[in-house]
Coordinates of C-alpha atoms (C1' of nucleotides) in Angstrom, one line a residue:
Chain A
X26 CA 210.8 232.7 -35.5
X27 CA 213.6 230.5 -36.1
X28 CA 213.6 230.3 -40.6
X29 CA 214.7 227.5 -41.8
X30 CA 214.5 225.1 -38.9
X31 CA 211.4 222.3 -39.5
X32 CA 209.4 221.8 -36.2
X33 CA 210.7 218.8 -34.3
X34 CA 207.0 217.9 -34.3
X35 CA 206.5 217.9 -38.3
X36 CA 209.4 215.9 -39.2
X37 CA 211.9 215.0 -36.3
X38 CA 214.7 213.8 -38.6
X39 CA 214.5 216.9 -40.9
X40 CA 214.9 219.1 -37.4
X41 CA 217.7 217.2 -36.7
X42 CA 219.5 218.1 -39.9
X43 CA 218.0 221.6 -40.1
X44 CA 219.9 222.5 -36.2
X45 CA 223.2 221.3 -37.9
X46 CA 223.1 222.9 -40.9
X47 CA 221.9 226.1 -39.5
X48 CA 224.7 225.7 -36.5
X49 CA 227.1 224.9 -39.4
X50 CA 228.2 221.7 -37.3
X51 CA 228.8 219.6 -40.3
X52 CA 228.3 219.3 -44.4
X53 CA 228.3 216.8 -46.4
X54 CA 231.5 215.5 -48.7
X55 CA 231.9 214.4 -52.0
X56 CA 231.7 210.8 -51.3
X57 CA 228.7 209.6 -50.3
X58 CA 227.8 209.1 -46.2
X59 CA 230.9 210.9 -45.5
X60 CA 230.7 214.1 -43.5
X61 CA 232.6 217.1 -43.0
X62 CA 233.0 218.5 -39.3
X63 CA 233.0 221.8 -39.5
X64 CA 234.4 224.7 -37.2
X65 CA 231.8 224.3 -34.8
X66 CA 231.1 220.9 -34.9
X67 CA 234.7 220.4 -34.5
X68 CA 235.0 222.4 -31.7
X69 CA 232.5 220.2 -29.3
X70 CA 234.1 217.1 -30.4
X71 CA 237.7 219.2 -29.2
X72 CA 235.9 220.0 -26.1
X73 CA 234.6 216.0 -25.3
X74 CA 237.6 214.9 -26.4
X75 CA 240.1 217.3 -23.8
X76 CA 237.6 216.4 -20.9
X77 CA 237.2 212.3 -22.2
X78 CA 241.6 212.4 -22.5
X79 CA 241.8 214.0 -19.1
X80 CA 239.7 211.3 -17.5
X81 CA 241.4 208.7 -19.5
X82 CA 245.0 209.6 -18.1
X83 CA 243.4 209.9 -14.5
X84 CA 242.9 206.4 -14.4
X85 CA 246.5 205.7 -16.0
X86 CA 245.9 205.0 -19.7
X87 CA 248.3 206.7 -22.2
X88 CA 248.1 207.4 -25.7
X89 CA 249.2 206.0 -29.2
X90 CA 248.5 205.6 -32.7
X91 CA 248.2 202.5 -34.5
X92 CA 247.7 202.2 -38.4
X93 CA 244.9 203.3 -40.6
X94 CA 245.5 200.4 -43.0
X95 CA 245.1 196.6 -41.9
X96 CA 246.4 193.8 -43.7
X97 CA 243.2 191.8 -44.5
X98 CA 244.2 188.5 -43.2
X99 CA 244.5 190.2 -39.6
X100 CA 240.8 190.1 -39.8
X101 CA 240.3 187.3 -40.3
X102 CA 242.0 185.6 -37.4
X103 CA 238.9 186.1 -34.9
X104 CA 236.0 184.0 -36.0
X105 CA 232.9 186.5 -34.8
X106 CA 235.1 189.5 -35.5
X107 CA 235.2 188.7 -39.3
X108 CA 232.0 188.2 -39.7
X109 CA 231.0 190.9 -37.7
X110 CA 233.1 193.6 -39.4
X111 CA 234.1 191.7 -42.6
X112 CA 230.6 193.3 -44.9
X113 CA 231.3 197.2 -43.8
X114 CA 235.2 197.1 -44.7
X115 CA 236.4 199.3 -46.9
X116 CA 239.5 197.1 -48.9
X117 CA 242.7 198.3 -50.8
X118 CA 242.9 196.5 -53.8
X119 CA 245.4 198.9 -55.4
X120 CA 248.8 200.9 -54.3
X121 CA 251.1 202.4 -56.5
X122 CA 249.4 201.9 -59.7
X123 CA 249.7 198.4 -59.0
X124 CA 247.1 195.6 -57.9
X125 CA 248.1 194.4 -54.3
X126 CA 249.5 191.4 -53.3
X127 CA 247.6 191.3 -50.0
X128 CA 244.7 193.3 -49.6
X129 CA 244.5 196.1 -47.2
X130 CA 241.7 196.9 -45.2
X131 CA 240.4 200.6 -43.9
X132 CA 240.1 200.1 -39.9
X133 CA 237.3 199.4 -38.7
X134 CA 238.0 199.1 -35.6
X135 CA 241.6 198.4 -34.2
X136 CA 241.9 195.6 -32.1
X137 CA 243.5 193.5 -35.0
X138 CA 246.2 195.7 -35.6
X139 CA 246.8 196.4 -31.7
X140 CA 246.8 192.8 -31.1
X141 CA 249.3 191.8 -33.4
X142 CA 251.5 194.5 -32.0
X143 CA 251.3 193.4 -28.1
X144 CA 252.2 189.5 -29.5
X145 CA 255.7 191.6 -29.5
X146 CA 255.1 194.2 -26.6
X147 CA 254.0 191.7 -23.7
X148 CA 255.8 188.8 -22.6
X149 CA 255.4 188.8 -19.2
X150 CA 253.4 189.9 -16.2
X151 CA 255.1 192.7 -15.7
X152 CA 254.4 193.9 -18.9
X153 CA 250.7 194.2 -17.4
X154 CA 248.5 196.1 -17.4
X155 CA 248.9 197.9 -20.9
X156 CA 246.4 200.5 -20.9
X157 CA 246.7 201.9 -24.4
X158 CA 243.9 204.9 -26.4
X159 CA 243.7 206.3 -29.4
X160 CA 242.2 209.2 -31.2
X161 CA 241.7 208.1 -34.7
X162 CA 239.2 208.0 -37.9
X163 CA 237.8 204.6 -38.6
X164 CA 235.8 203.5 -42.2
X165 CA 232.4 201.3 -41.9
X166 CA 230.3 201.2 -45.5
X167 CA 227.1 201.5 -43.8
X168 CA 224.2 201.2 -46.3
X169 CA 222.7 204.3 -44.9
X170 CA 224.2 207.2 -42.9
X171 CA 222.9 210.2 -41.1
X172 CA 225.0 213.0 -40.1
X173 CA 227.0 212.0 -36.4
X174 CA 224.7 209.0 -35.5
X175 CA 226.3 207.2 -38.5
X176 CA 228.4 208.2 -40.8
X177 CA 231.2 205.8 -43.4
X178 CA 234.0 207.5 -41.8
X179 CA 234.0 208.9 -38.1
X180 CA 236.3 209.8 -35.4
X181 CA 236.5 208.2 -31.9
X182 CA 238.6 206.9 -29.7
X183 CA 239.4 203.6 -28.8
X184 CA 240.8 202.1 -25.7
X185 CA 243.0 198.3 -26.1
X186 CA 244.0 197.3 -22.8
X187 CA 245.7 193.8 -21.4
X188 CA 245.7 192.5 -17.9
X189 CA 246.6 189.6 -16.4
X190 CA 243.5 188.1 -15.0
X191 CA 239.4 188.3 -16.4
X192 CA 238.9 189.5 -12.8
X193 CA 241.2 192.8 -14.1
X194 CA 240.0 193.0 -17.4
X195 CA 236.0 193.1 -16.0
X196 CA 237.2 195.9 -13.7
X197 CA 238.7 197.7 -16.3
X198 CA 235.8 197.4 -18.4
X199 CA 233.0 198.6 -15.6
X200 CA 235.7 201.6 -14.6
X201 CA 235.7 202.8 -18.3
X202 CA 232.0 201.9 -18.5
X203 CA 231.7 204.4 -15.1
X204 CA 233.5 207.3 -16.8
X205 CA 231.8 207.1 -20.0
X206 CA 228.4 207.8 -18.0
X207 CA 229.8 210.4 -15.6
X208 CA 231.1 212.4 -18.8
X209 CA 227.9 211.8 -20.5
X210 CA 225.7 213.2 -17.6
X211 CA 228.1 215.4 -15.9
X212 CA 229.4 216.9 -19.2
X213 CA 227.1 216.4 -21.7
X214 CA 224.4 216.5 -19.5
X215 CA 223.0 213.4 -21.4
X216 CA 221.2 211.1 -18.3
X217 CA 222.1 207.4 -19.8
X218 CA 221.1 203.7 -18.4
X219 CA 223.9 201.4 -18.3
X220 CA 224.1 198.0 -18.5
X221 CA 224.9 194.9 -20.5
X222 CA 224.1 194.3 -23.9
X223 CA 222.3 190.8 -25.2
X224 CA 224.5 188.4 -27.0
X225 CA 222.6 188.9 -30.3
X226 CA 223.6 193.0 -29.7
X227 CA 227.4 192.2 -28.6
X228 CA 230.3 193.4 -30.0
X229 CA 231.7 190.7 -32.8
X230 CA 234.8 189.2 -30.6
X231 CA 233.9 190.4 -27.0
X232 CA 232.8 188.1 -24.0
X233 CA 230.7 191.0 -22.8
X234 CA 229.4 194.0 -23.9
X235 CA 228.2 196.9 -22.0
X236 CA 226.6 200.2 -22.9
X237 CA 225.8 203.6 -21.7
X238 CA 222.0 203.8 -23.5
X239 CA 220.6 207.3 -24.1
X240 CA 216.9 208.3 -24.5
X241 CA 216.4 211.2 -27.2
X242 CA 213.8 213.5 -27.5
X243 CA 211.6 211.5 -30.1
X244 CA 211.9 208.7 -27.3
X245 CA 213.8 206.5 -29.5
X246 CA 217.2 204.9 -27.6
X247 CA 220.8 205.7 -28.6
X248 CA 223.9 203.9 -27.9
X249 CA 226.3 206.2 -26.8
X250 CA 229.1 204.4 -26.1
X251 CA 230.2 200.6 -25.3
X252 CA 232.9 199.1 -23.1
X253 CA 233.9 195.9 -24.1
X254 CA 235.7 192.7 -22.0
X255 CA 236.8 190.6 -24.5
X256 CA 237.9 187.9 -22.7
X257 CA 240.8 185.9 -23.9
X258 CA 239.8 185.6 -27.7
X259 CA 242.1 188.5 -29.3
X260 CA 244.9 187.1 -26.9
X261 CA 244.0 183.6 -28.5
X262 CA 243.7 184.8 -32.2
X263 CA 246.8 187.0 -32.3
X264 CA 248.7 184.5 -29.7
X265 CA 249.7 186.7 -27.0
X266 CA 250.5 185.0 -24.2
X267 CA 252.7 186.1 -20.9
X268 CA 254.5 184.3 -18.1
X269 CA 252.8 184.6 -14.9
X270 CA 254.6 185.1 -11.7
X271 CA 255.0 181.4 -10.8
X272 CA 256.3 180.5 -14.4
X273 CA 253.8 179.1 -16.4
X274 CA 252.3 180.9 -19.8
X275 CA 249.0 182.2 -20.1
X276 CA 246.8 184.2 -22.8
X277 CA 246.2 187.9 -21.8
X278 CA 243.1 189.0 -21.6
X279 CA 241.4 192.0 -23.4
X280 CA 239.6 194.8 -22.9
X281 CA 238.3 197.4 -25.5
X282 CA 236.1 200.7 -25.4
X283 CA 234.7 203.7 -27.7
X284 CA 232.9 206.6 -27.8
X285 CA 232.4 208.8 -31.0
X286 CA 232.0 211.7 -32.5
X287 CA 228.3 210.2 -32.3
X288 CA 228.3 212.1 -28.9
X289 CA 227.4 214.8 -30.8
X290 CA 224.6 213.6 -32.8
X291 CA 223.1 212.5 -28.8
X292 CA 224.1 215.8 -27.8
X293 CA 221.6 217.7 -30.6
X294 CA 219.0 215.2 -30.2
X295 CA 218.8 215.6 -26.2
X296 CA 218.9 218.9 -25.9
X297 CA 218.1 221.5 -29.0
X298 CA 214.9 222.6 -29.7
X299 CA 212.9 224.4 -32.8
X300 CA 215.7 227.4 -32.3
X301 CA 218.4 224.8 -33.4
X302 CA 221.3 223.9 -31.5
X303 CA 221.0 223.9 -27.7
X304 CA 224.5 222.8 -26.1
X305 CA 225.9 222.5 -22.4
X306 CA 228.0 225.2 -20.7
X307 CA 230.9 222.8 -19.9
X308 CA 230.9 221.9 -23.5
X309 CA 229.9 224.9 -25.4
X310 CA 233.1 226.4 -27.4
X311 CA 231.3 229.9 -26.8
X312 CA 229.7 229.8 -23.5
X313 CA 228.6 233.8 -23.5
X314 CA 227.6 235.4 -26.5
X315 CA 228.1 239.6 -25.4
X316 CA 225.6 241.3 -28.1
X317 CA 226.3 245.3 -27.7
X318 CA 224.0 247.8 -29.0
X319 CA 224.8 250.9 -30.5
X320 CA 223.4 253.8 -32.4
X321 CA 226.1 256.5 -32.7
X322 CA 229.8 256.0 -32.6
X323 CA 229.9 257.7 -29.3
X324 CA 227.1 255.2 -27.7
X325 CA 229.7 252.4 -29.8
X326 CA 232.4 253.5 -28.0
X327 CA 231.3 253.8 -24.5
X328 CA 229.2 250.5 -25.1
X329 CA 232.4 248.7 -25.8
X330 CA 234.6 250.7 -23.5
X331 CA 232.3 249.1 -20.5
X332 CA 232.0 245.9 -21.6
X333 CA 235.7 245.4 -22.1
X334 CA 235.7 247.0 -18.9
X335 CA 233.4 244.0 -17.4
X336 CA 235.0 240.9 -19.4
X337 CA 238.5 242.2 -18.2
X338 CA 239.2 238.9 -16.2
X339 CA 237.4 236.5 -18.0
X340 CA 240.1 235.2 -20.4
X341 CA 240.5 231.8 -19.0
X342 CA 237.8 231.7 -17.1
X343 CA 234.7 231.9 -18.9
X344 CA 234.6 231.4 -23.0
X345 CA 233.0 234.6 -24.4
X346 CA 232.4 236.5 -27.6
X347 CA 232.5 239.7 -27.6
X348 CA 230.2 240.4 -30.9
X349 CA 231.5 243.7 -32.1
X350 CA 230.6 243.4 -35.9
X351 CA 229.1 246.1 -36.9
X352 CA 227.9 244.9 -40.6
X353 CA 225.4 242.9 -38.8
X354 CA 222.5 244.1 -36.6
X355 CA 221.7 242.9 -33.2
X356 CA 218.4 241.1 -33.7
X357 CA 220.2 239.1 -36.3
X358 CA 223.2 238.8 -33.7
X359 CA 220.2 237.0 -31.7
X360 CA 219.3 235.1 -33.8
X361 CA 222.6 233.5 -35.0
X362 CA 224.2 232.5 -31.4
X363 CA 220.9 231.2 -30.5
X364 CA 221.4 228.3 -33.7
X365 CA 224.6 228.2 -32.6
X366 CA 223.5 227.0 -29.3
X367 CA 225.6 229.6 -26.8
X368 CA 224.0 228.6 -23.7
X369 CA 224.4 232.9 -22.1
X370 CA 223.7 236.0 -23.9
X371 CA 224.2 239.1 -22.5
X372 CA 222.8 242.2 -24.1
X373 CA 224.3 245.9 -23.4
X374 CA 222.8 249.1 -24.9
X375 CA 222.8 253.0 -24.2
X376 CA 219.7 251.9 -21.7
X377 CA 222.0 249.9 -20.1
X378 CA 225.1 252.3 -19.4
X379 CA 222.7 254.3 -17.7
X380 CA 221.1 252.0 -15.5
X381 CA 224.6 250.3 -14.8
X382 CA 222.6 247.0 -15.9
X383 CA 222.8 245.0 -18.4
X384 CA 220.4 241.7 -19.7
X385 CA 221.2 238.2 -19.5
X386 CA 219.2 236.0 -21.8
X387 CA 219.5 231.7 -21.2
X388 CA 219.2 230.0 -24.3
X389 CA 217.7 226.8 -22.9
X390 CA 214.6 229.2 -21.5
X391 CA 214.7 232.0 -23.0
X392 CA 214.4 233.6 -19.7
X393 CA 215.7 237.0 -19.7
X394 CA 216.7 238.7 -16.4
X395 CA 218.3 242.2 -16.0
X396 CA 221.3 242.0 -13.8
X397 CA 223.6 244.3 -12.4
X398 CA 226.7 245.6 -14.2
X399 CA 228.8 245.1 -10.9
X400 CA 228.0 241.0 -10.3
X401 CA 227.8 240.0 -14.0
X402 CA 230.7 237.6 -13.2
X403 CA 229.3 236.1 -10.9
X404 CA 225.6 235.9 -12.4
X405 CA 226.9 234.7 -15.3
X406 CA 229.2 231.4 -13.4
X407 CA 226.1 231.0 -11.9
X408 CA 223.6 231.3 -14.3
X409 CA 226.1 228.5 -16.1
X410 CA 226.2 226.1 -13.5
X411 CA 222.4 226.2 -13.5
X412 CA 221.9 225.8 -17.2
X413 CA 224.0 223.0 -16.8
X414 CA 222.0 220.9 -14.2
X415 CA 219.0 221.9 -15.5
X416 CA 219.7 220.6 -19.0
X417 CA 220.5 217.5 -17.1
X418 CA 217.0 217.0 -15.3
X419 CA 215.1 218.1 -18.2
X420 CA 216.4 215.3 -20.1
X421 CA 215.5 213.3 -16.6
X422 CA 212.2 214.1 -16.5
X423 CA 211.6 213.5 -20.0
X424 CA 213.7 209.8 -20.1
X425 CA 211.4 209.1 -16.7
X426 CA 208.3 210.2 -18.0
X427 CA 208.6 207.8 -20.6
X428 CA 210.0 204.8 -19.2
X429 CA 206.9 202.5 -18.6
X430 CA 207.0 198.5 -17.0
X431 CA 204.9 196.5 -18.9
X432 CA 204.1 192.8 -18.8
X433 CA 202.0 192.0 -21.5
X434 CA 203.6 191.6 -25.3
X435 CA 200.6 192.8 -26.5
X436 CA 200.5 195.9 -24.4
X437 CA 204.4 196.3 -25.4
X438 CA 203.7 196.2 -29.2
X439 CA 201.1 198.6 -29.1
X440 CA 203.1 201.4 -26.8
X441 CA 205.7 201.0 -29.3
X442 CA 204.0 201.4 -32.0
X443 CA 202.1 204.6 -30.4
X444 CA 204.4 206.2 -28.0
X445 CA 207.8 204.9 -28.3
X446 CA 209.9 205.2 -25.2
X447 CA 211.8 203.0 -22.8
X448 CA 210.0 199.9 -21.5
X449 CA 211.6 197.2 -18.7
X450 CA 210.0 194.5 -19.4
X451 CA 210.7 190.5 -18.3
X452 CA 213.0 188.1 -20.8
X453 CA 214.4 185.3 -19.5
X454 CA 217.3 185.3 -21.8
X455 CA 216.0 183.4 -25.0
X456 CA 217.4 184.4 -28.2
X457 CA 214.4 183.3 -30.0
X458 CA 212.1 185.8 -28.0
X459 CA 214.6 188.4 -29.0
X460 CA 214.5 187.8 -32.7
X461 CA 210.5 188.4 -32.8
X462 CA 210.6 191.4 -31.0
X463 CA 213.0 193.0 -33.3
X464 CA 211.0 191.3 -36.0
X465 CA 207.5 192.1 -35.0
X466 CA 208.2 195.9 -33.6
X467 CA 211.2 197.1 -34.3
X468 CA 212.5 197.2 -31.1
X469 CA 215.6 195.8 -29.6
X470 CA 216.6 194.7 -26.2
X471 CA 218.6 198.1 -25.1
X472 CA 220.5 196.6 -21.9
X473 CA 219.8 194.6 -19.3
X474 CA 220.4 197.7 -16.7
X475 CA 223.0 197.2 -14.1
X476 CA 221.2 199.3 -11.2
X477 CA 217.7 196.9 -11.7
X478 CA 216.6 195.1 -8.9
X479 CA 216.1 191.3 -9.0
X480 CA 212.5 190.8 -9.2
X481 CA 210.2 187.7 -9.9
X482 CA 208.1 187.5 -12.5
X483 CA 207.4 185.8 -16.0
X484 CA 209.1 186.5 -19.6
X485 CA 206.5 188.7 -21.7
X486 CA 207.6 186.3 -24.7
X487 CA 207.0 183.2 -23.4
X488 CA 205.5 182.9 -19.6
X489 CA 208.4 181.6 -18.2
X490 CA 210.0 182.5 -15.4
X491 CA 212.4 185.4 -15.2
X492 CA 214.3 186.8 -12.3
X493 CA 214.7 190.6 -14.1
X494 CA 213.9 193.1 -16.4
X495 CA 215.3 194.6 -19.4
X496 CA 215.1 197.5 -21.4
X497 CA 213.2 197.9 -24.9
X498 CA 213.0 200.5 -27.4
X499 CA 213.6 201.4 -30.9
X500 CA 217.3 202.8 -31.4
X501 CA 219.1 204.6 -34.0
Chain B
rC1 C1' 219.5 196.2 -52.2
rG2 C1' 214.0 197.9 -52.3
rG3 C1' 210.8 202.6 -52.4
rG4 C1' 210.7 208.0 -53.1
rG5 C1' 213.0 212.6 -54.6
rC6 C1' 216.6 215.6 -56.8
rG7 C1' 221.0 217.3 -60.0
rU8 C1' 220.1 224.8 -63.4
rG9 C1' 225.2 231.3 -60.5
rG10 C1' 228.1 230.1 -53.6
rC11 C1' 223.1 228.2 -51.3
rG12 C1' 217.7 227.2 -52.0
rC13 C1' 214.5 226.9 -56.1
rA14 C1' 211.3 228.1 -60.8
rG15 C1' 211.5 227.1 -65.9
rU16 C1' 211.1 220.9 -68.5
rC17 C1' 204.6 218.6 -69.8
rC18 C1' 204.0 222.2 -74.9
rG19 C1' 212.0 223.2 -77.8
rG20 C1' 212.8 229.7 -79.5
rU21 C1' 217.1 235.8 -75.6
rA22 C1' 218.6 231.3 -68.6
rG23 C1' 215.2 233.6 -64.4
rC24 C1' 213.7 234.3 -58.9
rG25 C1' 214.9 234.5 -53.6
rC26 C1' 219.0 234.4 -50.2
rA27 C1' 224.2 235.2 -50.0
rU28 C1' 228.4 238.4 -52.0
rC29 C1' 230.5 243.4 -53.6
rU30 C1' 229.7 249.3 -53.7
rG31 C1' 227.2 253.4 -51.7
rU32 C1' 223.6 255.9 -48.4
rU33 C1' 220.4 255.7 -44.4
rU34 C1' 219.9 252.2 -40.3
rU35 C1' 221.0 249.2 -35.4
rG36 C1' 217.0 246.7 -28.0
rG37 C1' 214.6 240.0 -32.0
rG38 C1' 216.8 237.9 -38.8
rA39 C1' 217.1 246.3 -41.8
rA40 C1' 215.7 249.5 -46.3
rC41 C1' 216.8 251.6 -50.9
rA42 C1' 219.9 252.1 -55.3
rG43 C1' 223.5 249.8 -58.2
rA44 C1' 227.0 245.6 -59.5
rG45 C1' 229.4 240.8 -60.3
rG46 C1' 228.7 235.7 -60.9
rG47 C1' 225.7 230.0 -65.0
rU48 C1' 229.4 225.5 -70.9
rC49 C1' 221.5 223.9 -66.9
rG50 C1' 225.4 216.4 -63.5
rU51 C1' 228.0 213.8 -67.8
rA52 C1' 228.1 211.6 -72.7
rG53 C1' 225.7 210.7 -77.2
rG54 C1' 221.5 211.5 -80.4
rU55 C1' 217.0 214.2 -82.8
rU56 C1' 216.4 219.4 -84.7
rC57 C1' 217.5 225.5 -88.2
rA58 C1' 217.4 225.7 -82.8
rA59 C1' 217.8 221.6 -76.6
rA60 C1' 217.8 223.2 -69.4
rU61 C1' 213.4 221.4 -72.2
rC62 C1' 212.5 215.7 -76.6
rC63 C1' 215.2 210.5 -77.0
rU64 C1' 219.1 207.0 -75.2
rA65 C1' 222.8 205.8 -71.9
rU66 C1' 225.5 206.9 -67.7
rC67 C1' 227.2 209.1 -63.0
rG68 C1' 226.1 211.2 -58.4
rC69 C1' 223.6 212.9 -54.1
rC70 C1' 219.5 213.2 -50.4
rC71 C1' 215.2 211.1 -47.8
rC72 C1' 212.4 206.6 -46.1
rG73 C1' 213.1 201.0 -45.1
rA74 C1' 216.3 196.2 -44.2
rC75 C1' 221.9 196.2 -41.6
rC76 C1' 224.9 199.0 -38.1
rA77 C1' 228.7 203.0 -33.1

RNA sequence: CGGGGCGUGGCGCAGUCCGGUAGCGCAUCUGUUUUGGGAACAGAGGGUCGUAGGUUCAAAUCCUAUCGCCCCGACCA
């Protein structure tokens, strides 16, 4: 049915590029691992982004743009951050026709720049708390890229706040941690785990890292997006310090937190199937696809006359397209806002006008449902509302049907190996143990989950005790 | 960096082994008939075969070099 598209079950990663190249999401550019957004794909990441910016500004953050280019010594001034970033940076060597007396590095990430500018912005505590985003492109020469999930250059946004107290900068980091789930399950309606990453997976400069952790449909993990409280090291490195109410200086401390246009890459991969692209109603650009059906001018015209007649009051309301070409036929009209992933089509023929009905097709179900020409507003809202959730508990029922406990290594290295998925499993913390696993299977230690219980029992890696469980799976 | 694959009209490919008029499908343009799940027919336009050198009467095809991209692995949001 759907040409083109490989079969999620004969090659997952081919279906994955197959729904964005038939969606026309994204291309490739001239420079290797580089990726152009295109219309479409551009117009979910415009659609995360106004919701994302919203919630952002609720909780009083404002935003700015720092530089692209980075002098290369900034870098360098955090110890783990250097080495962390240092191999993926992209460097200026050249500018004007002329070799460069310091070289410049591509962002990688901000907080170097941003630090070095709050040394001047903050003195004191009432210069607290800065809560500063930014929209922006950053540049990491990944060996090997795959459209969205990783890609040399991609866009995000980035949050560098200061506060006066860890206490402040933890809460900030579990309040951004909080929005970045309920936009990925209430918007993207993406069900994530979230939790604390292991020190081997932290972010190079943070004190903590936490995740919102994502289960695709090939049962393999992705990272959707990290908060990060980095204690008082940028403070330290770029030597920010304030005067606190009873006089005395102390180092700020530092939060920071992204999402990117990854989003979309966890957005195919959780809900599109061998039709391509499948995406949310609060998300979609095109949320109705209306597909008339002519054969005569005169059926044309009174087709269109009605349906104009029905959409009347949607502008602003509901985001529709009214498909009125008439150089393409309606089969292939189908066909084409099904890859595109419209989450409601409505179909209206000559049949129709007589019947005063008209048929409403959901993309995620293909259920098709005759409804009446007088309540189509109102079917349609609600027929949105329920695509919506039930996107969402699909993805449940598939992240729950294959989460598994396990307490035996053994039995965890075979499950991985034969069914993938999420398993909590015991660790009590040892770096060692974490090495092997990645070593011997593949797998990483997700998060630690916030929500799990404390429970007794013994590490899978080595017998002894452990007080909880934590998450492993293979990841992108 | 290792393994695999590929560079030929806009896209996808055949042709390369065995040198001899550059081809097919899709897309595009024109016209007619069509239109409830990817329309049919007729016609048309579009290519220095990745690049550079070599062999030859003759190179997409053989030789040498080189550049690039994609997929799979190690590393990563």
């Amino acid at each position: 049915m759907a040409k083109g598209i490989t079969k999620r079950s004969v090659d997952y990663s081919r279906w994955y590029l197959d729904v964005i190249a038939a969606a026309q999401m994204a291309d490739y550019g001239p420079v290797k691992g580089c990726m152009v957004i295109r219309p479409t794909g551009y117009a979910i990441w415009e659609a995360m982004q106004s919701e994302l910016d919203a919630m952002f500004k609720e909780t009083g953050h404002v935003n700015a743009y720092f530089p692209l280019l980075i002098p290369e010594s900034f870098l360098q001034k955090e110890a783990e951050h250097v080495e962390g970033f240092a191999p993926e940076c992209a460097v200026v060597t050249h500018g004007g026709g002329k070799k460069l007396e310091e070289r410049v590095v591509i962002r990688p990430t901000s907080e170097t720049v941003i630090w070095s500018m709050y040394k001047n912005w903050i003195q004191s505590y009432r210069d607290l708390p800065l809560l500063i985003n930014q929209w922006a492109n950053v540049v990491r020469w990944e060996m090997r890229t795959r459209l969205f999930l990783r890609t040399m250059e991609f866009l995000w946004q980035e949050g560098h706040t200061a506060h006066a107290t860890y206490d402040e900068a933890e809460e900030e980091t579990l309040k951004i941690l909080g929005i970045y789930k309920n936009f990925a399950e209430e918007y993207m309606a993406m069900p994530v785990l979230t939790g604390l990453k292991t020190e081997k997976e932290r972010f190079a400069g943070a004190v903590k890292t936490y995740a919102i952790e994502a289960m695709m449909q090939d049962r393999r993990a992705l990272q959707a997006g990290t908060s990060h409280n980095l204690g008082q090291n940028f403070a330290k490195a770029f030597d920010v310090t304030f005067q606190t109410e009873n006089g005395k200086l102390e180092h700020v401390w530092a939060t920071s937190w992204g999402v990117s246009t990854r989003l979309i890459g966890g957005l195919i991969m959780t809900h599109s199937d061998d039709n391509g692209l499948v995406v949310p109603p609060r998300l979609a650009p095109v949320q109705v696809a209306i597909v008339p059906i002519w054969r005569s001018d005169d059926e044309k015209t009174a087709v269109l006359e009605r349906l104009h007649a029905i959409t009347a009051d949607w502008q602003g309301k509901i985001r529709f397209k009214l498909d009125d070409r008439d150089n393409y036929r309606p089969g292939w009209k189908f066909n084409e806002w099904e890859k595109q992933g419209v989450p409601i089509r409505l179909e209206m023929g000559p049949k129709d006008l007589a019947s005063e009905e008209l048929v409403m097709v959901k993309r995620h179900s293909g259920e098709k449902e005759r409804i009446p020409q007088s309540a189509v507003y109102e079917k349609v809202n609600e027929a949105l509302e329920q695509v919506q959730q039930e996107l969402f508990e699909r993805a449940l029922a598939h992240r729950e049907k294959n989460s598994h406990y396990v307490d035996s290594y053994s039995e965890l290295k075979e499950r991985l190996k034969d069914e993938g998925g999420f398993y909590y499993v015991h660790w009590n913390g040892k770096r060692e143990s974490e090495d092997k696993l990645q070593e011997e299977t593949k797998a990483t230690i997700r998060v630690i989950p916030s929500d799990q219980p404390e429970e007794n029992g013994q590490c899978i890696f080595t017998g002894e005790a452990s007080s909880r469980r934590v998450v492993v799976a293979k990841a992108y």
